Amino acid sequence: RATFPGLAVPRGVAVPRLPRPRHVSTAVEKDVLGKLAFEEIAVSNNYVGIGLDARIALQFHTQREQHPERFQSRLRNMIHYGTIGTKEMLEQSCRNLQNDLLLECDGQVIPLPSLQGIVLLNIDSYMGGANFWGGGRKGRFAPQRYDDKLIEVVAIKGSLQLGSAKVFPVQPSRLAQCASARITIKQPVPVQVDGEAWMREHPCVIRVSHKGQVEMLSRR
């Protein structure tokens, strides 16, 4: 899994530019037959986030653009992330996000619990090293692997869960393990790809699937 599933939206949907575009293409209009088609807008190696984690990343980026002098060390960045996360813990601006999303994995609709976001993981390192999927087998869910071409989908219940995952292992809220995922977004919602966040202003359908992989070297 050296490269992540392509992220796509239907043609005819406006795609805003990322604050710092990486592997982003603009959307095109509907084809002459009036059928929806998907065009890749981003490639990720690590994860795709929808909801709470993307909102925190977007707020962090906005503040850093406005006051770059306040973001000149890793410690300061962590403090700012913590401050934004604490604010979100109180405001819960993404609460009941499950009402605005429809998640389909390998063609099957996945029932969503009460949540504030979902993350589609490609590797076992999230938010700078947290294992958000967890280890071991749980029910029908297998441990993560780099070469299985599968995506792990996890629910975000709140800012406390995100903060706790940075300190000690938390009980993962596993939703699915699949080869492809389709997320229907009904309301404006923040989205991020490998930390690059933007506001998805209009309803759309996002499709995430395996794109490709390359051989990697590792120590024995």
Coordinates of C-alpha atoms in Angstrom, one line a residue:
R1 CA 0.0 0.0 0.0
A2 CA 2.6 2.6 -0.9
T3 CA -0.1 4.7 -2.5
F4 CA -3.6 5.2 -1.3
P5 CA -6.9 4.8 -2.9
G6 CA -7.9 7.5 -5.3
L7 CA -10.4 10.0 -4.0
A8 CA -13.0 10.9 -6.6
V9 CA -16.2 13.0 -6.9
P10 CA -18.9 12.9 -9.6
R11 CA -18.4 15.1 -12.6
G12 CA -20.5 18.2 -12.4
V13 CA -19.6 18.9 -8.8
A14 CA -17.3 21.9 -8.1
V15 CA -14.1 20.8 -6.4
P16 CA -12.5 23.6 -4.3
R17 CA -8.7 23.8 -4.4
L18 CA -6.8 22.6 -1.3
P19 CA -4.9 25.3 0.7
R20 CA -1.7 23.6 -0.6
P21 CA -2.8 21.3 -3.5
R22 CA -1.1 18.0 -3.9
H23 CA -2.2 15.6 -6.6
V24 CA -5.4 17.5 -7.1
S25 CA -7.4 17.8 -10.3
T26 CA -10.4 20.0 -11.0
A27 CA -13.8 18.6 -11.6
V28 CA -15.3 18.5 -15.1
E29 CA -18.9 18.9 -16.2
K30 CA -21.4 16.1 -16.9
D31 CA -20.7 14.2 -20.0
V32 CA -23.0 14.5 -23.0
L33 CA -25.1 11.5 -22.0
G34 CA -25.9 13.1 -18.6
K35 CA -24.3 10.2 -16.7
L36 CA -22.3 10.7 -13.6
A37 CA -18.6 9.7 -13.9
F38 CA -15.8 9.9 -11.3
E39 CA -12.6 11.9 -11.7
E40 CA -9.7 11.5 -9.3
I41 CA -9.0 14.7 -7.3
A42 CA -6.4 13.4 -4.8
V43 CA -4.1 10.5 -4.0
S44 CA -3.2 9.7 -0.4
N45 CA -0.7 7.5 1.2
N46 CA -2.0 7.6 4.8
Y47 CA -5.6 8.5 5.4
V48 CA -8.8 10.3 4.4
G49 CA -10.8 12.1 7.1
I50 CA -14.3 13.4 7.0
G51 CA -15.7 15.5 9.8
L52 CA -14.1 16.3 13.1
D53 CA -10.4 15.6 12.4
A54 CA -10.7 17.5 9.1
R55 CA -12.2 20.5 10.9
I56 CA -9.4 20.6 13.4
A57 CA -6.8 20.3 10.6
L58 CA -8.6 23.1 8.7
Q59 CA -8.7 25.4 11.7
F60 CA -5.1 24.8 12.4
H61 CA -4.1 25.6 8.8
T62 CA -6.2 28.8 8.8
Q63 CA -4.6 30.0 12.0
R64 CA -1.1 29.2 10.8
E65 CA -1.7 31.1 7.6
Q66 CA -2.9 34.1 9.6
H67 CA -0.2 34.0 12.2
P68 CA 2.8 32.0 10.9
E69 CA 5.0 33.4 13.7
R70 CA 3.1 31.5 16.3
F71 CA 3.7 28.1 14.6
Q72 CA 7.5 27.8 14.6
S73 CA 8.1 24.7 16.7
R74 CA 6.6 21.3 17.1
L75 CA 5.7 22.0 20.7
R76 CA 3.8 25.1 19.8
N77 CA 2.0 23.2 17.0
M78 CA 0.9 20.5 19.4
I79 CA -0.4 23.2 21.9
H80 CA -2.4 24.8 19.1
Y81 CA -3.8 21.4 18.1
G82 CA -4.7 20.8 21.7
T83 CA -6.4 24.1 22.1
I84 CA -8.5 23.6 18.9
G85 CA -9.4 20.1 20.0
T86 CA -10.5 21.3 23.4
K87 CA -12.7 24.0 21.8
E88 CA -14.3 21.3 19.6
M89 CA -14.9 19.1 22.6
L90 CA -17.1 21.9 24.0
E91 CA -18.7 23.0 20.8
Q92 CA -19.1 19.6 19.1
S93 CA -19.6 21.3 15.8
C94 CA -19.7 17.9 14.0
R95 CA -22.1 16.1 16.3
N96 CA -24.6 13.8 14.7
L97 CA -22.6 13.7 11.5
Q98 CA -24.0 10.2 10.9
N99 CA -27.3 11.9 9.8
D100 CA -25.5 13.7 7.0
L101 CA -23.4 10.7 5.7
L102 CA -24.2 7.4 3.9
L103 CA -21.3 5.0 4.0
E104 CA -21.1 2.0 1.6
C105 CA -18.3 -0.4 1.7
D106 CA -17.9 -3.0 -1.1
G107 CA -21.5 -2.2 -2.1
Q108 CA -22.9 -2.7 1.4
V109 CA -24.5 0.1 3.4
I110 CA -22.8 0.3 6.8
P111 CA -25.0 1.4 9.8
L112 CA -23.4 4.4 11.5
P113 CA -23.4 4.9 15.2
S114 CA -23.5 8.4 16.7
L115 CA -20.3 10.0 15.6
Q116 CA -18.5 13.2 14.7
G117 CA -16.3 11.9 11.9
I118 CA -15.0 8.9 10.0
V119 CA -11.4 8.1 9.0
L120 CA -10.4 5.8 6.1
L121 CA -7.0 4.4 7.0
N122 CA -4.4 3.1 4.7
I123 CA -1.6 2.5 7.2
D124 CA -1.4 1.9 11.0
S125 CA 0.0 5.4 11.8
Y126 CA -2.5 8.2 12.2
M127 CA -2.1 11.7 13.7
G128 CA 1.7 11.3 14.0
G129 CA 1.9 7.7 15.1
A130 CA -1.4 6.7 16.7
N131 CA -2.7 3.2 15.8
F132 CA -6.3 4.2 15.3
W133 CA -7.4 0.7 14.1
G134 CA -5.9 -1.1 17.0
G135 CA -4.1 -4.4 17.0
G136 CA -5.4 -8.0 16.8
R137 CA -8.5 -9.5 15.3
K138 CA -11.9 -8.4 16.5
G139 CA -14.9 -10.3 15.1
R140 CA -14.7 -10.2 11.3
F141 CA -12.0 -7.5 11.3
A142 CA -8.4 -8.6 10.7
P143 CA -5.3 -6.7 11.8
Q144 CA -4.0 -4.0 9.3
R145 CA -1.5 -5.0 6.7
Y146 CA 0.4 -3.0 4.2
D147 CA -0.1 -5.4 1.3
D148 CA -3.7 -6.5 1.5
K149 CA -5.2 -3.6 -0.6
L150 CA -7.8 -3.0 2.0
I151 CA -9.0 0.2 3.7
E152 CA -9.9 0.3 7.4
V153 CA -12.8 2.6 8.3
V154 CA -13.1 3.9 11.8
A155 CA -15.6 6.2 13.6
I156 CA -14.5 9.3 15.5
K157 CA -16.8 9.8 18.5
G158 CA -15.2 13.1 19.7
S159 CA -12.1 15.2 20.4
L160 CA -11.4 13.2 23.6
Q161 CA -11.0 10.0 21.6
L162 CA -8.5 11.8 19.3
G163 CA -6.5 13.3 22.1
S164 CA -6.5 10.0 24.1
A165 CA -5.2 8.1 21.1
K166 CA -2.0 10.2 21.1
V167 CA -1.3 9.2 24.7
F168 CA -2.4 5.6 25.2
P169 CA -4.1 2.9 23.1
V170 CA -7.9 3.4 22.9
Q171 CA -10.7 1.0 22.0
P172 CA -11.1 1.4 18.3
S173 CA -14.6 2.1 16.8
R174 CA -14.2 -0.1 13.8
L175 CA -16.8 0.3 11.1
A176 CA -15.5 -1.7 8.1
Q177 CA -12.6 -3.2 6.3
C178 CA -13.0 -3.1 2.6
A179 CA -11.5 -2.8 -0.9
S180 CA -13.5 0.3 -1.8
A181 CA -15.7 2.8 0.0
R182 CA -18.4 5.2 -1.2
I183 CA -19.4 8.1 1.0
T184 CA -22.5 10.2 0.2
I185 CA -22.2 13.6 1.8
K186 CA -25.5 15.4 2.2
Q187 CA -24.4 18.7 3.9
P188 CA -21.3 20.9 3.9
V189 CA -18.5 19.1 5.8
P190 CA -14.7 19.4 6.2
V191 CA -12.6 16.8 4.4
Q192 CA -8.9 16.1 4.6
V193 CA -6.4 13.9 2.7
D194 CA -3.1 13.3 4.5
G195 CA -3.5 16.5 6.6
E196 CA -4.5 18.7 3.7
A197 CA -8.0 19.9 4.6
W198 CA -10.7 21.9 2.9
M199 CA -14.4 22.5 3.2
R200 CA -16.7 20.4 1.1
E201 CA -19.3 23.1 0.4
H202 CA -21.8 21.1 -1.6
P203 CA -23.4 17.6 -1.4
C204 CA -21.3 15.0 -3.3
V205 CA -20.3 11.4 -3.4
I206 CA -16.7 10.5 -2.6
R207 CA -15.3 7.2 -3.7
V208 CA -12.1 5.7 -2.2
S209 CA -10.4 2.7 -3.6
H210 CA -7.0 1.1 -4.0
K211 CA -4.9 2.8 -6.6
G212 CA -1.5 1.0 -6.7
Q213 CA 1.5 -0.1 -4.7
V214 CA 5.2 -0.4 -5.1
E215 CA 7.9 -2.5 -3.6
M216 CA 9.5 -1.1 -0.4
L217 CA 12.7 -1.9 1.5
S218 CA 12.7 -2.7 5.2
R219 CA 15.2 -3.7 7.9
R220 CA 15.2 -7.4 8.8

